[in-house]
Structures are given as C-alpha cells and as structure tokens.
C-alpha cells in the first residue's frame, strides 16, 4: 500500500525512502504486541517528513526499524523498507551496519548516545569520513574542520581535538549533526533531536538541520512530539496513534485543516502561543497500552464522533480534503451515516 | 501591584551555594572559595487567587525559587511571607497552607503506597480530620480530581502519567492549602493529557480560590495559565509583567528572544529569529548585565553596570535593562 | 531540558500492567514467578531448602533416636555402617552411627536446627543493625554518615570470619563461666551478625541516597513529617528488594561462618552441636575408615549453603531486570 501523494510538486522524483505496510512485532508471554502496525510513507530528496505522536505511538520504533536497530526480541513482522530503490529491511546486520553512517545518518535526543566519550570529536568525524569515503587522512581532517565550521562551532580548527564532555549540550548536538552528515548520507533520521535542549538552543539546532539538509538534498525523517517544531520545520507530516498512521499530508494542511478527530484534538488541546483562549479543549482518556488496543479504530473510545463501524473495523488510509486520513468518517460508504449522526447534535 | 493585598510575598530572595573544592585542594591549588549564586534578589508578589508564572531556561533558577517559596530550601538572603507571616519563622499551621505539585508524576508518588494512603498522609500529618472522616475526605478529593473512590485501593504504577499527576494534585489539595507551587506539572505529559491537567488546575483554582506559582519553560502554557509572568535569567528576574503586556509588548531583549524562539504550531516554515549562544556556566564570574554576552543591543555600559528591575508601566511592567526607556 | 524522562529513545515499546485480578493470578502473572518457574535449578534449590528447613523444624518428631540424651545411648552401636543394623543391638541406622553410637541422621537433623537457627538469627541481627545504620547514614548524612561509613570501611579490611572469632572470644570472656555453654549460641549469633552488617548498611545507604532525592520524599518534607517517619515508612519499603537479596546471600555466608567457627571448635558446644561441630567430630575418623561420620554432615552443609546461595543469586537477577 503505497500512499498516493497529493503533493503538488510530486511529479516524477523518485523517493529516497519508501516504507510500506511496515509492521514491528514484539513477541511477549501474553501474545504479540505491535508497536508499529502497517505504517507507510515516502520521503523525497531534500524533503523533511515529520513523524508526530505521543509517547507510545510507535514513532521512535519506526525510526529504529528503518535503521535496523530494534531491540530483541522485537522484529519486523511485515512490510517493506526501501532506500533509494534498494530493499533494506531484509539485510544482514553486517550490511545494515555499513548502510548506517554511509547512507543513513542518525541524530538522537541524547547527543552522548551518538558520541564516543573516549575519542576526540575530530577523530570521530575523521573516522566516519574515512570509513565511508575514499579520502586521505589529511583530506578527511580538512573536511572534518569544514563540517564543524558548517554546523556553527566557533574556532573549529582549534576545537576539533576537544573531547565530547568539553562541549555544552547544544554544541554536542551540533557535533552529532556534523557526524551524521559527514559521509554525505541520503537520509537523516532525527529522533527528538532537541527535546533535551533549551528553547533558545532548539531554535538554532532546528534551523541548522533544515539549512544543511535543504542545501544538500538530504531527506530528513524528523521524529518529535512537538507540534510547533513540526509546523516550523517539516514539509509533510505523518500523525501516528497507537502504532498506526492516523493522518498524513502536507504540514500546513494537516495542522491548519486537520481531518482526523485525533489530529483535530491534538491541535485544539495545544495552547496557542498567541493566547486568547480561556479554556483548552481536551481529549478524554489516554493512549491505550499496546496490550489492549481497542477493536476497530484504536482512537474510537476517546473519539467524540465515533459511530458503529469505528468499533468494528480498522480504518484504512484514504484521501480526504487535502490530506490522507484513516477514519471511517471520511469513507464514502459510511459518510451518510456519519452526517446523520453529526446532525443529531454532536459537537 | 503593591497596593493590592498579596498572599505570597518574596523580597530580595537570594540563594548562594558554596561550590568550593575541599579545603585541602584549595590550599594546594591556592584557590579562593567559590560561590554559585543560584538566585539573586528576586521579588515576587502574588495576590490571592491569582497565578504568577516563572519562565526560564534550564539553569535560570526557577525551580530553586519555587522550592524556597514552599520552604524546601532556605534562602541565604531575603525572606518569604505568606499572608504577612514569615515562612521560616512560622510553625506547622502555616506549612499546611502551602503545597507543591512536582514535575515527575513517576517520582513524586511513593510506589509502595496505595493511592488512598498517599492522599490521606497530609490529612493525618496535620490532624485535620480523624477516624472515618479521613476515608470520606480521600474519596471526595479523588472525585475532585476526576478519579473514583475505587482508584484509592490501587498502587501508583497502575495509573497513566496523567492520572498520576491527578493523584499528586489530590495530595496537594488534601491539606486545604491556599498557595500551591506547580513545578513544570505537565512537562512530562503528552499534549492530549496536558490539556486535561491544565484545565483541572484552572477549575480547582476557580472553585477553591487557590493561588499558584506556576513554573514552566513552555511559553504557550504560561500564556494559558498565568495572570502575571516573571522571566528569569541566570537567577535574576529580567522582566515582570502582566500576561498580555509581556506577550504583546515584550521589552527585555531576552524575553523577546525567548518568545521568538518558541516553536509555534501556526509558524509554518518560519525561521525563528537567530538567538545566539547558550546560557553560560553560572559559576563563571561576570560583570554588568548577565545577558550582555548574548544581547544584540548591549553597550559598554551594559557590560560594566548591572541593571536593576525598574518600573516601566506602574503596576504592570518592570524590566531590568539599561536600554529600555520608561 | 525538562521532559527527558518522557521520551524514551529506546527501541522498546511501553508495556503497562493493568488488569485487576485475584492475588494468585496476579502473582502467576508476574515476571518473578515466570522466571522462577522457568528455571529448574532454582526450583530444585528451593525444594531442597524447604525440605532442609522442614527437617530441622520437625527434627524432634522425625529423628529416630535422641542422640543427645546420654541415657538412650548404647556404646555397642558405635561405628555402625550406614543402611545397616548393628550386629549386637540390631538397631537400624540410615546414615550410620558415630563412635558413641549416636545416629548420624538424627544428629544431622538436630545440627541443621542449630545451624539454621544461628544463621537466620545472625542475619536478622545484621539486617536490623545494617538497615537502620544505612538508612540513617544515607538520609541524615553529614558527620553521622562519615562516622558510620568509616567504621564500616575499617571492618571491611578484616576478613569477617576473623571479626567473628575476635568478637566470639570477647563475648565468651565476658560471659560468666557457668553460663558459657548456654550462652554460646547467643554469643555466636551476636558475633556473626556483627561481622555481616556492613553489606546491609552500605547497600541501604546507597539506595536511600537515591530515594531521598525523589520528589515523593520532598512531598513528605513539605508536610513536615519527622525524619523517622520518612525513613521507615516511606524510604524503607522502597529498599526492601535489595535488602532481601543481601539477606539471602548473607544467610549462606552466615551458615558457613557458623560452620567454620564450630569446626574450629569455637562455635556451638558439643552438647548442642551444629553441622560444623559434627564435621569437626567426623574429621577424627576419616583416616580410620569411618567416612560416613564426616561425609553426611558435610553433604548436608553443602546442600544448605548451595541452595541458599543459588536462590539468592536468582533473586538478585529477578529483582533487577537490568542485569538480564
């Protein structure tokens, strides 16, 4: 199930990353859990796709599945992942390790997870460059200084021999970005890259990521829980709920004209920076545990507009307005029922 | 502000930590004692029934101020009065009237205690009710925060983050407080749950006439919750203003940067104004305005002379910046 | 900066447990029961331990002879081989008899009783002392912490069996001579217990220092609870897991310490022998061919110490999922 795209400029560019019907499974004593359940999306060169969802929505798991880093006993239980046309979900660990770093760069929430505390920053970048690109040591070092300059580290030539602990959190994250981009990958996966940082630093890091990837045509998969970051940074956004795709489309359309009741709820329950609201609307309840995902639509128990089919069948992604939505309200067959229900006094 | 009766008042609040190395190291390395001024000269006035918000980034000392206002930390200078009584001189009767809601819904509830006992603890500690009355009071509190009395028999791990924060709120309400310090109460919660908790806190404030000190790093939440806002930078208040004044007409360069840097859910493709630098190490010595290394409009005077909070609009806005004119 | 605890970057789904059920089904459902029932070694170890404890408890009922009642002894039974009847008295001995004609099986049951009693009491004593000192040290801190921990450091530099022997000597010197045999067991418990408290104190101190920084303790401070209430009602329940693990491992150590002391002749008196005393007695006959007098008490001690130790190791892993 490749999602049909209704992006205006999607003429004939072939996507960098194609994920279709991805399923991630965790076998447990009490049956198989699915933190990611039939999720599909594509990312074009130079495009930034946001993956947004609350904790437990499966967004980080999506990223881990793509780079082949799911903790045991988890496994990919179905679907396909292709990078530049090549399938990567069935590769051996060894081949996957070469793809990580070379073709996919990674930026995590905690910069110290990506940096080796026992090596200088320069050595780590030089090592990455030399592992993946055929250049001399001197050339690699020159490029490492250039990379550090590019991510805005002052006096890069002097600080290249500094240790990770000598950098502040924001500077560390800059180094991680330099490291992720060092081998000129086609795709960057950034998992909550600014969650651990202060607002003022977050703005700088997001701007940097955006500028560098746009300039190089690198595709970015940005995983975050922050709707503001999504709005300001991404081109398209996928909203995940309980491991399933609820809505996907161009960011502006999804955020300012959401169709899925969950997306609508998310947007109206987020306090506006412009103020002027005396009371936030709220979604009742909380995200279900993976152990008991409701039958039918996973959001149905919390949804104010749920009707009969929502409690029976899992909705599939279908075009609605300007986005694609997995919601029975937008299914032609049920549209009439829904309209009647709306008429009888639902908000 | 000053002519209205305030419930909570902090004057010249300061806290200095001794972060020196052990005396032997100091002797050998010939270093003087080192002090960290975590909070300096903070004035706060909160009228009864209102919400004062403290905003700042990490290291700004906002949690430290909160802990001093509830008496968990003793300030090294200045004093706190609640309804005119000095907090650190008063007895238990005053303690009952101050409570706190913590950031982490996971660490703030004892995992080995049943919810019923967690909520009953303050009631028992202050001998507010005795015997069977306690059970009824606990049920009432549970219902007040949107839980049921059967939830009282469960342990904290059986609840989600949002429900745990409700339990923490019920515990805070148990001693019938007037003043509650809320230290980032929703920063560990998801958006859809966050609005439930914020709405609940607003409802309780209205129904019980509570006074809040609301600590947060998230400007949009602060705008929703607060009546008056203080912006902290490196332990000093740089701007204090009414909510709308602060957001519509921020005066201090730091406040402006902060508001500009906050991501907006309607800021499609917006490039946040380039805020430069990061909060420096608070131990390092500085002269002049603490914000001058990052400030776009700093002058030599700013680098030499530390600005005090000055009233810009009487009763509405105070700013600590040489470059802001009255 | 603030919500780092929310966004786990780990590639593991969040599993919450809900589903109220009866206590037994809930227990059947826990990770601990699961890991227990899956491990045959631990099931065997715990069955062996329970049988040994039952044997010790029921010793007066199930032992076929009363070996420490001088009136019932018959010297003719001396050195009867295991699984045979004495050729003169036709008394049957399951595990043989010693030089005095005492039934080895009965002496083992009674010795086990003493060993377990001393071991468990010593651990309880060490635990009480160590937990209280550890809590105070970790919660109050300051000079009190420094004093307690320096004492612990000093004690750690000596082998605990040496400490126990030293304390035993002092304790014995202090007891009036006519009470020495009666008091021997208590002096033994005291000296072994005092040599084992350090482990408890150190671990509890560490765990307390972690707990006291948590916000639920601040919530207690806020309502002005006393230090003692916070330490014992709030923090203690949260450190019991670690205490339990150390208690199990210390039990094995205490049983061995007791056996060592008794083997060296400074422990349980011959009138009330423990397994160690029995092994000491059996040692004299090993070269003259009466192997059973030494072998069976030794095997019992081995089974006891091993089963407790295995159980303790498993418990440590089961209560600390990070190690798996």
PDB file of C-alpha atoms in Angstrom, chain A residues 2-11 42 44 47 235-237 247-251 253-254 259 317-325:
ATOM      1  CA  UNK A   2       1.990   2.934  -1.270  1.00  0.00           C
ATOM      2  CA  UNK A   3       0.207   6.051  -0.232  1.00  0.00           C
ATOM      3  CA  UNK A   4      -0.904   8.052  -3.216  1.00  0.00           C
ATOM      4  CA  UNK A   5       0.526  11.508  -2.850  1.00  0.00           C
ATOM      5  CA  UNK A   6      -1.354  14.648  -3.485  1.00  0.00           C
ATOM      6  CA  UNK A   7       1.591  16.929  -3.117  1.00  0.00           C
ATOM      7  CA  UNK A   8       1.640  19.487  -5.917  1.00  0.00           C
ATOM      8  CA  UNK A   9       5.244  19.049  -6.980  1.00  0.00           C
ATOM      9  CA  UNK A  10       5.390  15.259  -6.751  1.00  0.00           C
ATOM     10  CA  UNK A  11       5.773  14.720 -10.464  1.00  0.00           C
ATOM     11  CA  UNK A  42       7.784   8.116   1.455  1.00  0.00           C
ATOM     12  CA  UNK A  44      11.694  12.706  -1.344  1.00  0.00           C
ATOM     13  CA  UNK A  47      12.180  16.803   1.908  1.00  0.00           C
ATOM     14  CA  UNK A 235       7.187  19.773   4.620  1.00  0.00           C
ATOM     15  CA  UNK A 236       4.886  16.875   5.266  1.00  0.00           C
ATOM     16  CA  UNK A 237       3.769  15.231   8.468  1.00  0.00           C
ATOM     17  CA  UNK A 247      -3.273  11.132   9.078  1.00  0.00           C
ATOM     18  CA  UNK A 248      -0.574  12.109   6.608  1.00  0.00           C
ATOM     19  CA  UNK A 249      -0.214  15.071   4.289  1.00  0.00           C
ATOM     20  CA  UNK A 250       1.442  18.435   3.684  1.00  0.00           C
ATOM     21  CA  UNK A 251       2.215  20.025   7.056  1.00  0.00           C
ATOM     22  CA  UNK A 253      -2.895  21.176   5.564  1.00  0.00           C
ATOM     23  CA  UNK A 254      -2.625  18.647   8.369  1.00  0.00           C
ATOM     24  CA  UNK A 259      -9.366  15.850   9.246  1.00  0.00           C
ATOM     25  CA  UNK A 317      -5.812   5.428   4.790  1.00  0.00           C
ATOM     26  CA  UNK A 318      -7.997   7.252   2.293  1.00  0.00           C
ATOM     27  CA  UNK A 319      -7.797  10.697   0.712  1.00  0.00           C
ATOM     28  CA  UNK A 320      -9.939  13.321   2.453  1.00  0.00           C
ATOM     29  CA  UNK A 321      -9.858  17.045   1.822  1.00  0.00           C
ATOM     30  CA  UNK A 322      -6.148  17.761   1.317  1.00  0.00           C
ATOM     31  CA  UNK A 323      -4.677  15.011   3.453  1.00  0.00           C
ATOM     32  CA  UNK A 324      -4.947  11.249   3.739  1.00  0.00           C
ATOM     33  CA  UNK A 325      -6.871  10.017   6.745  1.00  0.00           C
TER      34      UNK A 325
END
